[in-house]
Amino acid sequence: MAEGQGTFRKVIYPDRGIVFDRNGKSILQNTVIYDLMVIPGKIRDTDTATLCRILDIDSTEFHKRIITAIIKNKSYRASVFEPLLSNEKMAKLNENMYKLAPGYFLQERSVRDYPFDAGGNIFGYLGEVDSNILKSPKYEGYVMGDYIGRAGLERTYEKVLMGQRGIEFWKRDNKNRLTDRLEDGKFDTAAIAGQNMYTSIDIDLQALGEKLMQNKLGSIVAIDPKTGGILAMISSPTYQPKLLTGAERRKHYAELLLSPAKPLYNRSVSATYSPGSTFKTLQALVGLHEGVITTDFRISCSGAFYGCGSGKPMRCLDYGTFDLLNAIRMSDNTYFATVMQRVINNPKYPNIDSSLAVWDRYMYAFGLGHKLGIDVPWESSGNIPTPKYFNKVYGQSRWNYCTFRSVSIGQGEVLTTPIQTANEMAYIANKGWYKTPHLVDSIEGGDTFDMLSKFKEKHNAVDIPDSIFDVVHQGMQDVVDRGTGGGAKVPGIAICGKTGTVENYYRGVKQPNHAFFCGFAPRDNPKIAIMCVVENSGRFGGTYAAPIVGLMIEKYLNDTIAKNREAIVEKFEKLNLIPPRIYSEMRTVDSMLHRKDSAYLLAKGYIKLIRDTMELDATDEQEILDQLKREKEELKKEQKKKEDSDAKIKFNTDAILPNEKKKPELRDTLR
């Protein structure tokens, strides 16, 4: 017991690995902050009143924290009592630690610092481990109070970035103050910093993309087609990464989680959209390779696709006769509906099941219908409809091409993620192959855990001749030079692109169209493959998405935006395209937050919706509820102060009417 009181075992947390962008700029580094730790079994006779006053908590909250620490981590182990102390609290605690030892001590932490105010959805954030995390074998060695990557690169590369904890043994004096290292550090072990990582991200391009997507819902993804390295990955709305570090982390986290615009939701890898007319480039590749069309194949459009007989015609915006190049340039629906119909009804396959299965194999080879394996969490697989799916929905042999004809123009059952769409452009740019999109290119000190080897492999499951890609490239260049994607044009750069205007529904109600644009540049020796989606813009892909992509391409290839085009950047920075329904939902949630009614939020399923969307664990959900509870208690205190103040003021009372003459009481009928 004497030895235990006279010595102190101090855990030294290492610096997490630093993350650099493709140009060697440090984009994720470290700073120091402190947690107040408690050992519940050693707090007897400490000055609890002083502690509560410094931390601005009451005795009820104090006892709750102690009980929680004992339940989670036993009475003889150290637990976090107050995380990420502010400078003010830190200064006051330093003055009073002699009153609080040995039950309390300050634990130095290395927390994240962000030199650039961009990339929140890429980096992710750190959070305290909970019991659910500790149950997982892959997190063996962590203890309550440790911090761990909870999203983004921090989560995927946790074991690379975390480093190795060290231990120091210190002597205490009779006032429990730390004095000297025990036996000059003979028993100490040094902390080992995490490994540094070098990414493919261009942080300046990332910052431009986030600026262009301000006040919009959607995503931009840009890839180096030769390496698969992600140059920029914007999910909008995003958040300032610094909000999720430091003393105010919990407050900001709860606010972000409850926002109907879902700033913590990484749309780039998790959101799925019908790709619209951007899908027509793939239909052209399949049609040419299967031999059901040639470049000279022509179709006349009189306003709709009538290839399904008496079925409702599929509307077409363009009138006239089109060959393949002009069909791509003008994005003609009838042409590509006919192309897919020929693929599905191809007589060389015995039945529609087998012909659709062949079409599916093309789509999977293009990187659709499955997770690509990107190195950030929560990637969605999208959807490519299969014979099995249609047999289940309609019954065996009770469906045909006309059942899913809208798939031919990128609507209906087909769904893609932004990362898949950008990768699809990389595939076309490379004329038939891609490497799995990824953010981390190399790890300083070596890839000890073999996390990067899969990003070196070429994927080229279908052997399509270069001549077919050349035709599609020409059609895509025509889209930008003299077609629907003219807004993406950049002087001096040959850009190949494709517009898309996507119908969509929210809870069964039709919403304004999404605007899509994707492409690559320059046409010869492509260096960037890119896509942009602006949700519910209500306009065509060429109106909003194409100019945004053009600016991103210009910035990356020229390293600057021309002076005479800076006004376009400013225009899009100020342009607000947030859908009205989001503002409506914001008002609803703000109203509930104003009432501080966590029970109502739970009953109405808001927290469940957040949990399902963000894959929250118990700690994340509890942070929301704790935040609401704290705010509700603060509101009660404010109301009580006001009531006490009002009670001291004398008012002249109005005349009292007889009961039968009183005005009827107004009742609040809205619930």
XYZ file of C-alpha atoms in Angstrom:
671
model
C 0.000 0.000 0.000
C 2.837 2.375 0.851
C 4.492 1.688 -2.496
C 1.178 2.267 -4.291
C 0.740 5.638 -2.577
C 4.334 6.664 -3.185
C 4.461 5.873 -6.914
C 2.335 6.725 -9.908
C 2.010 4.801 -13.179
C 1.520 7.279 -16.021
C 0.408 6.198 -19.489
C 2.107 8.140 -22.307
C -0.077 8.347 -25.376
C 1.897 8.615 -28.604
C 1.407 11.129 -31.368
C -0.810 9.723 -34.091
C 0.722 9.502 -37.538
C 0.754 12.653 -39.638
C -1.102 12.632 -42.962
C 0.226 14.434 -46.052
C -1.387 15.323 -49.370
C 0.043 14.452 -52.792
C 2.229 17.589 -52.755
C 3.746 16.882 -49.342
C 1.556 19.328 -47.400
C 0.677 18.259 -43.877
C -3.125 18.020 -43.835
C -3.668 16.132 -40.573
C -1.308 16.642 -37.626
C -1.316 16.778 -33.829
C -1.643 19.106 -30.882
C -1.761 18.452 -27.121
C -4.792 18.621 -24.837
C -5.596 17.072 -21.436
C -8.249 14.786 -19.959
C -9.099 14.698 -16.261
C -8.882 11.069 -15.154
C -10.395 9.468 -12.058
C -9.659 6.308 -10.080
C -12.952 5.888 -8.155
C -11.387 3.736 -5.430
C -8.993 6.553 -4.456
C -11.267 9.601 -4.273
C -12.218 9.379 -0.597
C -11.474 12.594 1.315
C -10.750 14.597 -1.850
C -12.212 18.078 -2.319
C -15.271 17.212 -4.392
C -16.833 20.657 -3.969
C -13.818 22.363 -5.554
C -13.861 19.881 -8.442
C -17.569 20.410 -9.144
C -17.124 24.177 -9.055
C -14.236 24.083 -11.560
C -16.070 21.745 -13.949
C -19.412 23.538 -13.463
C -21.320 20.358 -12.545
C -23.598 19.529 -9.616
C -23.373 16.658 -7.140
C -25.895 14.583 -9.113
C -23.768 14.755 -12.243
C -20.644 14.043 -10.182
C -22.105 10.832 -8.729
C -23.412 9.773 -12.121
C -19.919 10.038 -13.627
C -18.323 8.094 -10.771
C -20.901 5.292 -11.029
C -20.461 5.167 -14.810
C -16.679 4.929 -14.407
C -17.015 2.034 -11.950
C -19.505 0.167 -14.155
C -17.423 0.609 -17.287
C -13.929 0.248 -15.932
C -13.948 -0.923 -12.273
C -13.129 1.191 -9.230
C -9.374 0.523 -9.307
C -8.801 1.529 -12.952
C -8.439 5.028 -14.342
C -11.367 6.363 -16.388
C -11.984 9.652 -18.156
C -13.923 11.965 -15.825
C -13.858 15.099 -18.018
C -12.426 14.781 -21.541
C -10.597 17.388 -23.601
C -10.320 20.133 -21.026
C -10.593 23.763 -22.082
C -7.651 26.066 -21.322
C -9.666 27.779 -18.581
C -10.551 24.521 -16.787
C -7.011 23.262 -17.240
C -5.547 26.326 -15.530
C -7.932 26.062 -12.550
C -7.311 22.336 -12.146
C -3.542 22.795 -12.198
C -3.864 25.152 -9.236
C -5.939 22.640 -7.260
C -4.586 19.198 -8.195
C -2.979 18.778 -4.764
C -6.499 18.771 -3.310
C -7.650 16.081 -5.749
C -4.781 13.557 -5.756
C -4.445 10.604 -5.701
C -7.954 9.955 -7.032
C -7.654 12.383 -9.938
C -4.853 13.172 -12.352
C -4.344 14.967 -15.659
C -3.676 12.808 -18.701
C -1.903 14.365 -21.653
C -3.487 13.539 -25.017
C -2.330 14.035 -28.559
C -5.380 15.230 -30.487
C -5.793 16.201 -34.086
C -4.998 19.588 -35.561
C -6.058 20.642 -39.060
C -3.864 23.108 -40.971
C -6.490 23.279 -43.745
C -10.181 23.818 -43.129
C -11.201 21.080 -45.564
C -11.511 17.326 -45.837
C -13.708 16.590 -42.807
C -15.464 13.672 -44.511
C -12.114 12.253 -45.628
C -10.230 12.450 -42.345
C -13.014 11.350 -40.008
C -12.598 11.940 -36.288
C -11.521 10.354 -33.009
C -13.802 9.227 -30.202
C -13.495 7.463 -26.883
C -13.749 3.663 -27.032
C -16.812 2.054 -25.484
C -17.747 -1.435 -24.350
C -18.951 -2.439 -27.829
C -15.573 -1.617 -29.355
C -13.707 -3.460 -26.609
C -15.676 -6.641 -27.390
C -14.098 -6.817 -30.854
C -10.930 -8.976 -31.009
C -9.293 -6.594 -33.485
C -9.232 -3.889 -30.784
C -7.459 -6.043 -28.220
C -5.237 -3.916 -25.987
C -7.488 -0.866 -25.880
C -8.968 0.179 -22.539
C -11.750 2.521 -21.510
C -10.594 6.094 -21.924
C -8.514 5.417 -25.043
C -9.330 7.275 -28.233
C -9.867 5.535 -31.533
C -10.608 6.456 -35.151
C -14.382 6.490 -35.616
C -14.770 7.502 -39.289
C -12.806 8.234 -42.456
C -9.086 7.579 -42.703
C -8.800 7.682 -38.908
C -10.980 4.581 -38.725
C -9.623 2.611 -41.691
C -5.961 3.158 -40.800
C -6.342 3.114 -37.003
C -3.657 0.483 -36.451
C -1.237 2.396 -38.687
C -1.878 5.809 -37.138
C -2.283 4.898 -33.453
C 1.331 4.155 -32.514
C 2.280 2.350 -29.300
C 1.622 3.604 -25.774
C 4.459 4.087 -23.314
C 4.578 3.889 -19.499
C 6.373 6.145 -17.003
C 6.682 5.494 -13.245
C 6.882 8.558 -10.994
C 7.496 9.151 -7.290
C 4.967 11.098 -5.182
C 5.666 13.321 -2.207
C 3.553 13.499 0.964
C 1.099 15.863 -0.801
C 0.651 13.434 -3.700
C 2.593 15.640 -6.096
C 4.728 13.969 -8.761
C 8.433 14.540 -8.099
C 11.049 12.350 -9.855
C 11.037 9.381 -12.198
C 11.256 6.101 -10.312
C 14.871 4.853 -10.398
C 15.682 7.349 -13.176
C 13.234 5.782 -15.597
C 14.617 2.256 -15.333
C 11.158 0.695 -15.649
C 9.771 3.121 -18.241
C 8.859 2.183 -21.798
C 8.904 4.826 -24.527
C 5.832 5.716 -26.573
C 6.188 5.072 -30.293
C 4.477 7.521 -32.658
C 2.093 6.271 -35.312
C 3.266 5.926 -38.906
C 2.924 8.869 -41.260
C 0.823 8.419 -44.393
C 1.034 9.991 -47.848
C -2.251 10.380 -49.705
C -3.278 11.127 -53.278
C -5.440 14.052 -52.105
C -4.774 17.498 -53.570
C -5.864 19.619 -50.591
C -6.171 22.796 -52.668
C -8.450 21.007 -55.143
C -10.420 19.591 -52.214
C -10.875 23.085 -50.760
C -12.068 24.449 -54.120
C -14.591 21.633 -54.461
C -15.982 22.293 -50.988
C -16.278 25.999 -51.818
C -18.144 25.281 -55.074
C -20.550 22.925 -53.283
C -21.417 25.318 -50.438
C -25.178 25.465 -49.796
C -25.781 22.442 -51.983
C -26.401 18.747 -51.434
C -24.298 16.351 -53.449
C -20.799 15.199 -54.155
C -17.691 15.636 -56.283
C -15.180 12.811 -56.719
C -11.976 13.190 -58.737
C -9.564 10.310 -59.444
C -6.170 9.955 -61.083
C -7.137 7.302 -63.658
C -3.631 5.898 -63.948
C -3.208 5.143 -60.242
C -6.725 5.083 -58.815
C -5.612 7.714 -56.306
C -8.436 10.010 -55.208
C -7.572 13.653 -55.874
C -10.635 15.126 -54.173
C -13.698 13.665 -52.496
C -16.289 16.241 -51.562
C -19.491 15.366 -49.745
C -21.801 18.324 -49.307
C -22.715 19.626 -46.880
C -19.523 18.883 -45.017
C -18.188 20.159 -41.695
C -15.088 21.880 -40.394
C -12.836 19.050 -39.156
C -11.702 21.144 -36.173
C -15.266 21.028 -34.791
C -14.759 17.400 -33.768
C -11.663 17.923 -31.681
C -11.023 19.869 -28.501
C -13.240 20.768 -25.562
C -16.405 21.487 -27.594
C -16.335 18.208 -29.523
C -19.398 16.621 -27.895
C -21.582 19.665 -28.406
C -20.649 19.999 -32.088
C -20.974 16.265 -32.683
C -24.560 16.185 -31.431
C -25.469 19.216 -33.542
C -23.982 17.674 -36.696
C -25.670 14.338 -36.113
C -29.093 15.920 -35.733
C -28.854 18.088 -38.857
C -31.349 16.903 -41.537
C -28.734 17.759 -44.195
C -26.496 14.989 -42.736
C -23.083 16.693 -42.854
C -21.456 13.613 -41.266
C -22.882 11.354 -43.987
C -20.244 10.714 -46.650
C -22.346 10.928 -49.806
C -19.286 10.204 -51.971
C -19.205 6.553 -50.941
C -22.494 5.922 -49.121
C -25.207 7.707 -51.134
C -26.729 5.948 -54.141
C -28.299 7.678 -57.128
C -29.766 6.692 -60.445
C -26.918 7.777 -62.750
C -29.233 9.135 -65.454
C -27.803 9.785 -68.901
C -24.198 9.420 -67.728
C -25.016 5.692 -67.968
C -25.427 5.913 -71.757
C -21.655 5.826 -72.331
C -21.607 2.305 -70.868
C -24.577 1.239 -72.997
C -22.632 2.388 -76.048
C -19.607 0.262 -75.049
C -21.770 -2.833 -74.544
C -23.777 -2.332 -77.736
C -20.661 -1.933 -79.889
C -18.777 -4.822 -78.273
C -21.768 -7.149 -78.514
C -22.091 -6.232 -82.199
C -25.771 -5.253 -81.995
C -24.977 -1.751 -83.323
C -22.256 -0.005 -85.297
C -21.197 3.617 -85.166
C -23.398 4.245 -88.219
C -26.506 2.696 -86.668
C -29.261 5.315 -86.752
C -32.483 5.822 -84.867
C -35.170 8.426 -85.428
C -36.859 9.989 -82.418
C -40.266 11.608 -82.791
C -40.576 12.464 -79.113
C -40.596 9.071 -77.366
C -39.342 5.479 -77.446
C -42.138 3.304 -78.875
C -40.240 0.004 -78.886
C -42.514 -1.569 -76.289
C -45.677 -1.553 -78.372
C -48.793 -0.582 -76.494
C -46.866 0.193 -73.311
C -46.576 3.800 -72.205
C -43.964 5.493 -74.458
C -40.712 6.631 -72.791
C -40.365 10.343 -73.435
C -37.436 11.759 -75.390
C -36.415 15.429 -75.381
C -34.705 15.405 -78.765
C -36.326 15.079 -82.161
C -34.504 13.870 -85.243
C -32.341 11.054 -86.523
C -29.167 10.168 -84.617
C -26.115 8.012 -85.187
C -24.051 6.920 -82.168
C -21.856 10.029 -81.888
C -24.768 12.424 -82.113
C -26.854 10.281 -79.748
C -24.100 10.637 -77.130
C -23.679 14.345 -77.887
C -27.388 15.125 -77.551
C -28.135 12.389 -74.975
C -31.007 10.878 -76.955
C -33.149 8.486 -74.870
C -34.709 6.602 -77.781
C -31.314 5.678 -79.199
C -29.986 4.085 -76.034
C -33.282 2.428 -75.169
C -33.021 0.725 -78.562
C -29.374 -0.220 -77.961
C -30.135 -1.989 -74.691
C -33.207 -3.639 -76.180
C -30.985 -5.140 -78.881
C -28.488 -6.350 -76.250
C -31.218 -7.993 -74.145
C -33.014 -9.517 -77.151
C -29.777 -10.669 -78.805
C -30.600 -14.016 -80.527
C -27.173 -15.485 -79.732
C -28.310 -15.966 -76.113
C -30.926 -18.682 -75.407
C -33.212 -16.607 -73.165
C -33.597 -13.230 -71.502
C -32.101 -14.514 -68.234
C -28.812 -15.295 -69.939
C -28.692 -12.082 -72.007
C -29.355 -9.932 -68.913
C -26.677 -11.914 -67.053
C -24.215 -11.033 -69.835
C -25.166 -7.365 -69.544
C -24.689 -7.634 -65.758
C -21.166 -8.980 -66.231
C -20.271 -5.916 -68.276
C -21.584 -3.621 -65.549
C -19.669 -5.477 -62.836
C -16.512 -5.224 -64.964
C -17.091 -1.467 -65.182
C -17.061 -1.368 -61.356
C -20.825 -1.168 -60.728
C -23.123 -3.294 -58.578
C -20.485 -4.085 -55.951
C -18.249 -2.338 -53.443
C -15.000 -1.200 -55.000
C -13.067 -1.526 -51.725
C -12.134 2.117 -51.165
C -10.224 2.849 -47.965
C -12.899 4.800 -46.100
C -15.775 3.077 -44.280
C -19.461 2.689 -45.127
C -19.136 2.213 -48.887
C -22.402 1.216 -50.568
C -22.518 -1.368 -53.347
C -25.124 0.382 -55.495
C -27.409 -1.855 -57.531
C -27.370 -3.561 -60.899
C -30.614 -5.517 -61.524
C -30.190 -9.257 -62.083
C -32.380 -12.065 -63.488
C -32.716 -13.392 -59.939
C -34.121 -10.045 -58.805
C -36.684 -9.832 -61.610
C -37.702 -13.474 -61.150
C -38.354 -12.745 -57.499
C -40.357 -9.570 -58.206
C -42.329 -10.637 -61.297
C -42.038 -14.427 -61.348
C -40.036 -16.780 -63.571
C -40.363 -15.837 -67.278
C -42.943 -13.151 -66.467
C -40.752 -10.210 -67.395
C -38.919 -8.867 -70.445
C -36.889 -5.874 -71.573
C -39.888 -3.568 -71.450
C -40.223 -4.336 -67.739
C -36.974 -2.464 -67.030
C -36.455 -0.289 -70.121
C -35.768 2.794 -67.959
C -32.491 1.128 -66.906
C -31.220 1.838 -70.440
C -31.068 5.564 -69.642
C -29.783 5.209 -66.083
C -33.098 5.267 -64.226
C -35.219 2.553 -62.631
C -33.464 -0.221 -60.734
C -29.873 0.842 -61.457
C -28.112 2.740 -58.656
C -24.541 3.970 -58.414
C -22.462 5.818 -55.849
C -20.421 8.927 -56.738
C -17.177 6.983 -56.279
C -18.424 4.317 -58.712
C -19.378 6.951 -61.283
C -15.967 8.632 -61.076
C -14.296 5.220 -61.327
C -16.441 4.416 -64.361
C -14.936 7.528 -66.002
C -11.438 6.295 -65.074
C -12.276 2.966 -66.741
C -13.345 4.694 -69.957
C -10.360 7.069 -69.853
C -7.971 4.086 -69.525
C -9.759 2.242 -72.358
C -10.788 -0.761 -70.343
C -9.172 -0.965 -66.912
C -9.103 0.681 -63.515
C -7.326 0.428 -60.181
C -9.387 0.422 -56.990
C -9.912 4.038 -55.915
C -8.028 4.864 -52.731
C -6.795 7.772 -50.643
C -3.520 6.468 -49.186
C -0.631 5.932 -51.590
C 2.150 4.977 -49.179
C 2.965 4.554 -45.503
C 6.225 5.779 -44.000
C 8.181 2.839 -42.646
C 6.444 0.333 -44.889
C 3.027 -1.242 -45.342
C 3.366 -3.477 -42.267
C -0.263 -4.587 -42.286
C -0.496 -5.109 -46.091
C -3.269 -2.550 -46.485
C -2.176 -1.051 -49.821
C -1.301 -3.968 -52.091
C -4.882 -4.327 -53.372
C -4.696 -0.797 -54.768
C -1.901 -1.732 -57.190
C -3.909 -4.346 -59.091
C -5.415 -3.595 -62.519
C -9.032 -4.640 -63.061
C -9.787 -5.451 -66.705
C -12.332 -8.281 -66.751
C -13.670 -7.511 -70.245
C -11.419 -7.142 -73.302
C -12.987 -4.310 -75.301
C -10.885 -3.049 -78.259
C -9.413 0.459 -78.095
C -11.276 1.332 -81.297
C -14.601 1.096 -79.444
C -13.344 3.361 -76.669
C -12.099 5.846 -79.283
C -15.645 6.184 -80.622
C -17.089 6.779 -77.150
C -14.289 9.264 -76.379
C -15.170 11.237 -79.500
C -18.849 11.301 -78.576
C -17.982 12.498 -75.059
C -15.697 15.244 -76.371
C -18.527 16.374 -78.641
C -20.769 16.634 -75.538
C -18.475 19.347 -74.162
C -17.409 20.987 -77.420
C -20.850 21.305 -79.038
C -23.421 19.392 -77.007
C -25.261 19.309 -73.678
C -22.100 19.729 -71.561
C -20.804 23.028 -72.923
C -20.716 24.474 -69.413
C -17.687 22.291 -68.629
C -15.582 23.751 -71.444
C -12.132 25.052 -70.440
C -9.986 26.877 -73.034
C -7.017 24.812 -74.123
C -8.147 21.527 -72.541
C -9.832 18.681 -74.468
C -12.487 17.440 -72.042
C -14.616 14.330 -72.574
C -17.846 14.370 -70.578
C -21.456 13.329 -70.235
C -24.416 15.111 -68.697
C -27.235 13.503 -66.734
C -30.597 14.732 -65.466
C -31.993 12.346 -62.878
C -35.576 11.944 -61.717
C -35.894 11.033 -58.037
C -38.425 10.618 -55.245
C -38.370 11.181 -51.493
C -40.837 9.139 -49.440
C -42.920 8.587 -52.559
C -43.047 12.266 -53.538
C -41.335 13.410 -56.746
C -38.502 15.871 -56.086
C -36.671 18.338 -58.357
C -34.211 16.578 -60.652
C -30.605 15.839 -59.680
C -27.945 17.349 -61.962
C -25.093 15.005 -63.005
C -21.923 15.515 -64.979
C -18.928 13.219 -65.308
C -15.911 13.024 -67.554
C -12.128 13.015 -67.858
C -9.358 15.223 -69.214
C -7.326 15.716 -71.215
C -8.601 13.285 -73.833
C -5.084 12.158 -74.728
C -3.207 10.849 -71.693
C -6.002 11.572 -69.159
C -4.860 12.854 -65.760
C -8.207 13.342 -64.016
C -11.499 11.425 -64.059
C -14.282 13.252 -62.259
C -17.992 13.384 -61.476
C -20.354 15.833 -59.804
C -23.937 15.459 -58.605
C -26.018 18.370 -57.324
C -29.087 16.975 -55.617
C -32.515 18.412 -56.411
C -31.162 21.361 -58.393
C -34.190 21.093 -60.655
C -32.110 21.747 -63.766
C -30.148 19.781 -66.344
C -26.704 18.323 -65.713
C -25.177 20.929 -68.005
C -26.552 23.822 -65.939
C -24.828 23.321 -62.591
C -22.785 20.102 -62.475
C -20.893 20.674 -65.753
C -19.456 24.121 -64.850
C -18.381 22.820 -61.435
C -16.506 19.941 -63.079
C -14.922 22.330 -65.589
C -13.549 24.496 -62.782
C -12.185 21.475 -60.926
C -10.443 20.185 -64.063
C -8.978 23.633 -64.758
C -7.678 23.959 -61.206
C -6.037 20.539 -61.229
C -4.467 20.627 -64.687
C -3.487 24.326 -64.737
C -2.927 24.679 -60.969
C -5.051 27.839 -61.040
C -8.310 29.340 -62.260
C -7.946 31.922 -65.032
C -8.635 35.491 -63.918
C -11.534 35.855 -66.345
C -13.182 32.740 -64.852
C -12.894 33.601 -61.149
C -16.357 35.161 -61.300
C -17.776 31.695 -62.063
C -16.202 30.363 -58.864
C -17.747 33.216 -56.894
C -21.132 32.622 -58.536
C -21.221 28.951 -57.537
C -19.863 29.668 -54.074
C -22.850 31.965 -53.437
C -25.443 29.817 -55.234
C -27.874 28.214 -52.774
C -29.538 25.037 -54.058
C -30.523 23.428 -50.750
C -33.950 21.808 -51.385
C -36.942 23.368 -49.569
C -37.692 20.049 -47.825
C -34.337 20.251 -46.017
C -35.192 23.679 -44.616
C -38.577 22.317 -43.559
C -36.932 19.396 -41.746
C -34.417 21.772 -40.166
C -37.238 23.857 -38.720
C -38.871 20.719 -37.333
C -35.688 19.517 -35.646
C -34.851 23.038 -34.416
C -38.291 23.182 -32.823
C -37.691 19.882 -31.052
C -34.223 20.974 -29.970
C -35.703 24.190 -28.630
C -37.991 22.063 -26.490
C -34.979 19.913 -25.581
C -37.269 16.924 -25.980
C -35.058 13.849 -26.415
C -38.033 11.574 -25.714
C -39.892 13.107 -28.666
C -36.854 12.651 -30.908
C -36.694 8.993 -29.945
C -40.427 8.428 -30.366
C -40.464 10.015 -33.815
C -37.533 7.916 -34.960
C -35.088 10.740 -35.641
C -32.297 9.167 -33.631
C -33.028 5.746 -35.143
C -32.772 7.301 -38.611
C -29.429 8.826 -37.688
C -28.268 5.546 -36.134
C -29.137 3.554 -39.266
C -27.620 6.111 -41.626
C -24.404 6.716 -39.740
C -23.953 3.269 -38.153
C -23.803 4.851 -34.698
C -22.800 2.864 -31.678
C -24.069 3.312 -28.140
C -21.580 6.051 -27.262
C -22.502 8.195 -30.260
C -26.215 7.902 -29.540
C -25.686 8.649 -25.848
C -23.751 11.794 -26.729
C -26.825 13.124 -28.552
C -29.103 12.377 -25.621
C -26.627 13.751 -23.074
C -26.307 16.950 -25.065
C -30.085 17.364 -25.216
C -30.365 16.636 -21.496
C -27.711 19.215 -20.622
C -29.417 21.831 -22.775
C -32.807 21.028 -21.246
C -31.392 21.437 -17.738
C -29.811 24.755 -18.732
C -33.170 25.899 -20.101
C -34.877 25.000 -16.798
C -32.259 26.973 -14.852
C -32.784 30.000 -17.097
C -36.559 29.765 -16.691
C -36.261 29.471 -12.907
C -34.006 32.536 -12.752
C -36.544 34.458 -14.812
C -39.417 33.317 -12.565
C -37.483 34.301 -9.443
C -36.746 37.675 -10.973
C -40.366 38.191 -12.057
C -41.607 37.290 -8.576
C -39.812 40.313 -7.169
C -41.667 42.685 -9.508
C -45.135 43.901 -8.508
C -47.820 44.193 -11.189
C -51.206 45.908 -11.053
C -53.736 43.126 -11.463
C -56.547 43.372 -13.984
C -60.159 43.378 -12.836
C -61.420 39.848 -12.194
C -64.509 38.927 -14.175
C -67.223 36.639 -12.811
C -66.670 33.030 -13.894
C -69.562 33.036 -16.342
C -68.115 36.090 -18.097
C -64.512 34.969 -18.416
C -63.105 34.744 -21.907
C -62.710 31.177 -23.086
C -59.225 29.789 -22.431
C -57.126 29.297 -25.544
C -55.798 25.769 -25.708
C -52.781 24.612 -27.612
C -54.174 22.020 -29.999
C -50.914 21.424 -31.834
C -48.909 18.544 -30.500
